[in-house]
Amino acid sequence: MKKISLTLLIVCISITFLLNFTMPEFAGNMKDHIRSMNILYSYSVTKTFSEQTQDTIEIASVPSGKEEIRNVDFRSDVKLEDTPLNIKSVVKESLKKPQDYTFKEKLTGPEKGFSFRKYYLTKNYDKGRYTVIRTNKITGKEKVYVGTYHEPSAQDHIVEWSRDEK
């Protein structure tokens, strides 16, 4: 059984190597499929939350007595630090999926006494460390990878708020 698995692995690697030169896009897709099938390795991913971080975006500044309609589309994506390419997809599978946000609303200026109202969106991220243990199914050898992740927060992912200023 191990000889068949090793032969299959050698054939897949050889085909991928040849395709890298002839059809690089197809080879990249093939590598992703081979990796996701977990032919050679098994993975164990653990996450440790450390803090919540924020990214604030000013979406509009509306003068007193005015109205605006705003369309805002953005994506809150996973960010990885210190992550080798060969385990990036494994780590991303264990994190929250990217979230799309669409904002379409009538925004109004402030009451008398203020010059303008600024509207904001705050994206909250959960930040922490991850550990991936990759185990070779044939040899049983383990390799440990450690890095940092930012994923859309489980609570209050997006907060809309405004501030009146003079």
C-alpha positions as a Markdown table, in Angstrom:
| # | Residue | x | y | z |
|---|---|---|---|---|
| 1 | Met | 0.0 | 0.0 | 0.0 |
| 2 | Lys | 2.8 | 2.4 | 0.9 |
| 3 | Lys | 4.5 | 1.7 | -2.4 |
| 4 | Ile | 1.4 | 2.5 | -4.4 |
| 5 | Ser | 0.9 | 5.8 | -2.5 |
| 6 | Leu | 4.6 | 6.7 | -3.0 |
| 7 | Thr | 4.4 | 5.9 | -6.7 |
| 8 | Leu | 1.2 | 7.9 | -7.0 |
| 9 | Leu | 2.8 | 10.9 | -5.3 |
| 10 | Ile | 5.9 | 10.7 | -7.6 |
| 11 | Val | 3.6 | 10.6 | -10.7 |
| 12 | Cys | 1.6 | 13.6 | -9.4 |
| 13 | Ile | 4.7 | 15.6 | -8.6 |
| 14 | Ser | 6.2 | 14.8 | -12.0 |
| 15 | Ile | 3.0 | 15.8 | -13.9 |
| 16 | Thr | 2.8 | 19.0 | -11.8 |
| 17 | Phe | 6.4 | 19.8 | -12.5 |
| 18 | Leu | 6.0 | 19.4 | -16.3 |
| 19 | Leu | 2.7 | 21.4 | -16.3 |
| 20 | Asn | 4.4 | 24.3 | -14.6 |
| 21 | Phe | 6.4 | 24.9 | -17.7 |
| 22 | Thr | 3.7 | 24.1 | -20.3 |
| 23 | Met | 0.5 | 25.4 | -18.7 |
| 24 | Pro | 1.2 | 27.3 | -15.4 |
| 25 | Glu | -2.4 | 28.3 | -14.6 |
| 26 | Phe | -3.6 | 24.7 | -14.9 |
| 27 | Ala | -0.7 | 23.5 | -12.8 |
| 28 | Gly | -1.6 | 25.9 | -10.1 |
| 29 | Asn | -5.1 | 24.7 | -10.0 |
| 30 | Met | -3.9 | 21.1 | -9.9 |
| 31 | Lys | -1.6 | 21.8 | -7.0 |
| 32 | Asp | -4.6 | 23.2 | -5.1 |
| 33 | His | -6.7 | 20.1 | -5.8 |
| 34 | Ile | -3.9 | 17.8 | -4.7 |
| 35 | Arg | -3.3 | 19.8 | -1.5 |
| 36 | Ser | -7.1 | 19.8 | -0.7 |
| 37 | Met | -7.3 | 16.0 | -1.2 |
| 38 | Asn | -4.8 | 15.6 | 1.6 |
| 39 | Ile | -3.0 | 12.7 | -0.3 |
| 40 | Leu | 0.2 | 13.0 | 1.6 |
| 41 | Tyr | -0.4 | 15.1 | 4.7 |
| 42 | Ser | -3.0 | 15.5 | 7.4 |
| 43 | Tyr | -3.4 | 18.8 | 9.2 |
| 44 | Ser | -4.4 | 19.9 | 12.6 |
| 45 | Val | -5.1 | 23.6 | 13.1 |
| 46 | Thr | -5.6 | 25.4 | 16.5 |
| 47 | Lys | -6.3 | 29.1 | 17.0 |
| 48 | Thr | -5.6 | 31.2 | 20.1 |
| 49 | Phe | -7.5 | 34.6 | 20.3 |
| 50 | Ser | -5.4 | 37.5 | 21.7 |
| 51 | Glu | -7.2 | 40.8 | 20.9 |
| 52 | Gln | -9.8 | 42.6 | 18.8 |
| 53 | Thr | -8.4 | 45.1 | 16.3 |
| 54 | Gln | -10.3 | 47.8 | 14.3 |
| 55 | Asp | -10.1 | 49.4 | 10.9 |
| 56 | Thr | -12.2 | 52.6 | 10.6 |
| 57 | Ile | -13.3 | 54.0 | 7.3 |
| 58 | Glu | -14.8 | 57.5 | 6.9 |
| 59 | Ile | -17.6 | 57.1 | 4.3 |
| 60 | Ala | -19.1 | 60.6 | 4.1 |
| 61 | Ser | -19.0 | 64.2 | 5.5 |
| 62 | Val | -22.4 | 65.8 | 5.1 |
| 63 | Pro | -22.8 | 69.6 | 5.6 |
| 64 | Ser | -25.6 | 71.0 | 7.8 |
| 65 | Gly | -28.9 | 71.1 | 6.0 |
| 66 | Lys | -27.9 | 68.7 | 3.2 |
| 67 | Glu | -28.6 | 65.1 | 2.4 |
| 68 | Glu | -26.6 | 62.5 | 0.4 |
| 69 | Ile | -27.3 | 59.0 | -0.7 |
| 70 | Arg | -24.2 | 56.8 | -0.4 |
| 71 | Asn | -23.5 | 53.3 | -1.9 |
| 72 | Val | -20.5 | 51.6 | -0.2 |
| 73 | Asp | -19.4 | 48.1 | -1.0 |
| 74 | Phe | -16.3 | 46.5 | 0.6 |
| 75 | Arg | -15.0 | 43.2 | 1.7 |
| 76 | Ser | -13.7 | 42.2 | 5.1 |
| 77 | Asp | -11.1 | 39.6 | 4.4 |
| 78 | Val | -8.9 | 37.3 | 6.4 |
| 79 | Lys | -5.3 | 38.4 | 6.8 |
| 80 | Leu | -2.4 | 36.0 | 7.6 |
| 81 | Glu | 1.1 | 36.9 | 8.7 |
| 82 | Asp | 4.2 | 34.6 | 8.7 |
| 83 | Thr | 2.3 | 32.0 | 6.7 |
| 84 | Pro | 4.1 | 29.8 | 4.1 |
| 85 | Leu | 2.3 | 29.2 | 0.8 |
| 86 | Asn | 2.1 | 25.4 | 1.3 |
| 87 | Ile | -0.3 | 25.8 | 4.4 |
| 88 | Lys | -2.1 | 29.1 | 3.5 |
| 89 | Ser | -5.2 | 27.3 | 2.2 |
| 90 | Val | -5.3 | 25.0 | 5.2 |
| 91 | Val | -5.2 | 27.9 | 7.7 |
| 92 | Lys | -7.9 | 29.9 | 5.7 |
| 93 | Glu | -10.2 | 26.9 | 5.8 |
| 94 | Ser | -10.2 | 27.0 | 9.6 |
| 95 | Leu | -10.9 | 30.8 | 9.8 |
| 96 | Lys | -14.1 | 32.7 | 9.1 |
| 97 | Lys | -15.0 | 33.3 | 5.5 |
| 98 | Pro | -14.5 | 36.8 | 4.0 |
| 99 | Gln | -17.6 | 39.0 | 4.4 |
| 100 | Asp | -19.0 | 41.4 | 1.9 |
| 101 | Tyr | -20.8 | 44.5 | 3.2 |
| 102 | Thr | -23.1 | 46.7 | 1.2 |
| 103 | Phe | -24.2 | 50.1 | 2.6 |
| 104 | Lys | -26.8 | 52.1 | 0.8 |
| 105 | Glu | -28.5 | 54.8 | 2.9 |
| 106 | Lys | -29.7 | 58.4 | 2.9 |
| 107 | Leu | -27.3 | 60.4 | 5.1 |
| 108 | Thr | -28.3 | 63.7 | 6.5 |
| 109 | Gly | -26.4 | 66.7 | 7.8 |
| 110 | Pro | -26.5 | 67.7 | 11.5 |
| 111 | Glu | -28.8 | 69.9 | 13.5 |
| 112 | Lys | -28.2 | 73.7 | 13.7 |
| 113 | Gly | -25.1 | 74.6 | 15.7 |
| 114 | Phe | -22.9 | 72.0 | 13.9 |
| 115 | Ser | -21.1 | 72.4 | 10.5 |
| 116 | Phe | -21.2 | 68.8 | 9.3 |
| 117 | Arg | -21.8 | 65.2 | 10.3 |
| 118 | Lys | -19.1 | 62.6 | 9.5 |
| 119 | Tyr | -20.3 | 59.0 | 9.0 |
| 120 | Tyr | -18.0 | 56.1 | 9.7 |
| 121 | Leu | -17.8 | 52.3 | 9.5 |
| 122 | Thr | -15.6 | 50.4 | 11.8 |
| 123 | Lys | -14.6 | 46.8 | 10.8 |
| 124 | Asn | -13.6 | 44.7 | 13.8 |
| 125 | Tyr | -11.2 | 41.8 | 13.5 |
| 126 | Asp | -10.3 | 39.0 | 15.9 |
| 127 | Lys | -6.5 | 38.7 | 16.1 |
| 128 | Gly | -4.6 | 35.7 | 17.4 |
| 129 | Arg | -2.0 | 33.1 | 16.7 |
| 130 | Tyr | -2.5 | 29.8 | 14.9 |
| 131 | Thr | -0.6 | 26.6 | 15.1 |
| 132 | Val | -0.7 | 24.0 | 12.3 |
| 133 | Ile | 0.7 | 20.5 | 12.8 |
| 134 | Arg | 1.3 | 18.8 | 9.4 |
| 135 | Thr | 1.8 | 15.1 | 9.6 |
| 136 | Asn | 3.2 | 13.0 | 6.7 |
| 137 | Lys | 0.8 | 10.1 | 6.3 |
| 138 | Ile | 3.5 | 7.8 | 5.1 |
| 139 | Thr | 6.4 | 8.5 | 7.4 |
| 140 | Gly | 4.5 | 9.9 | 10.4 |
| 141 | Lys | 6.9 | 12.9 | 10.6 |
| 142 | Glu | 5.4 | 16.1 | 11.9 |
| 143 | Lys | 6.2 | 19.7 | 11.1 |
| 144 | Val | 4.8 | 22.7 | 13.1 |
| 145 | Tyr | 3.9 | 26.1 | 11.6 |
| 146 | Val | 3.1 | 29.1 | 13.7 |
| 147 | Gly | 1.7 | 32.5 | 12.5 |
| 148 | Thr | -0.7 | 35.3 | 13.2 |
| 149 | Tyr | -4.3 | 35.7 | 11.8 |
| 150 | His | -6.9 | 38.4 | 11.6 |
| 151 | Glu | -10.4 | 37.3 | 10.8 |
| 152 | Pro | -13.8 | 39.2 | 10.7 |
| 153 | Ser | -14.9 | 39.4 | 14.4 |
| 154 | Ala | -17.5 | 37.1 | 15.7 |
| 155 | Gln | -19.2 | 40.0 | 17.5 |
| 156 | Asp | -20.0 | 43.4 | 16.1 |
| 157 | His | -18.3 | 42.7 | 12.8 |
| 158 | Ile | -19.3 | 46.1 | 11.4 |
| 159 | Val | -20.3 | 49.1 | 13.4 |
| 160 | Glu | -21.9 | 52.2 | 11.8 |
| 161 | Trp | -21.5 | 55.5 | 13.6 |
| 162 | Ser | -21.4 | 59.2 | 13.1 |
| 163 | Arg | -20.1 | 62.3 | 14.8 |
| 164 | Asp | -21.3 | 65.9 | 14.5 |
| 165 | Glu | -18.6 | 68.5 | 14.3 |
| 166 | Lys | -18.5 | 72.3 | 14.4 |
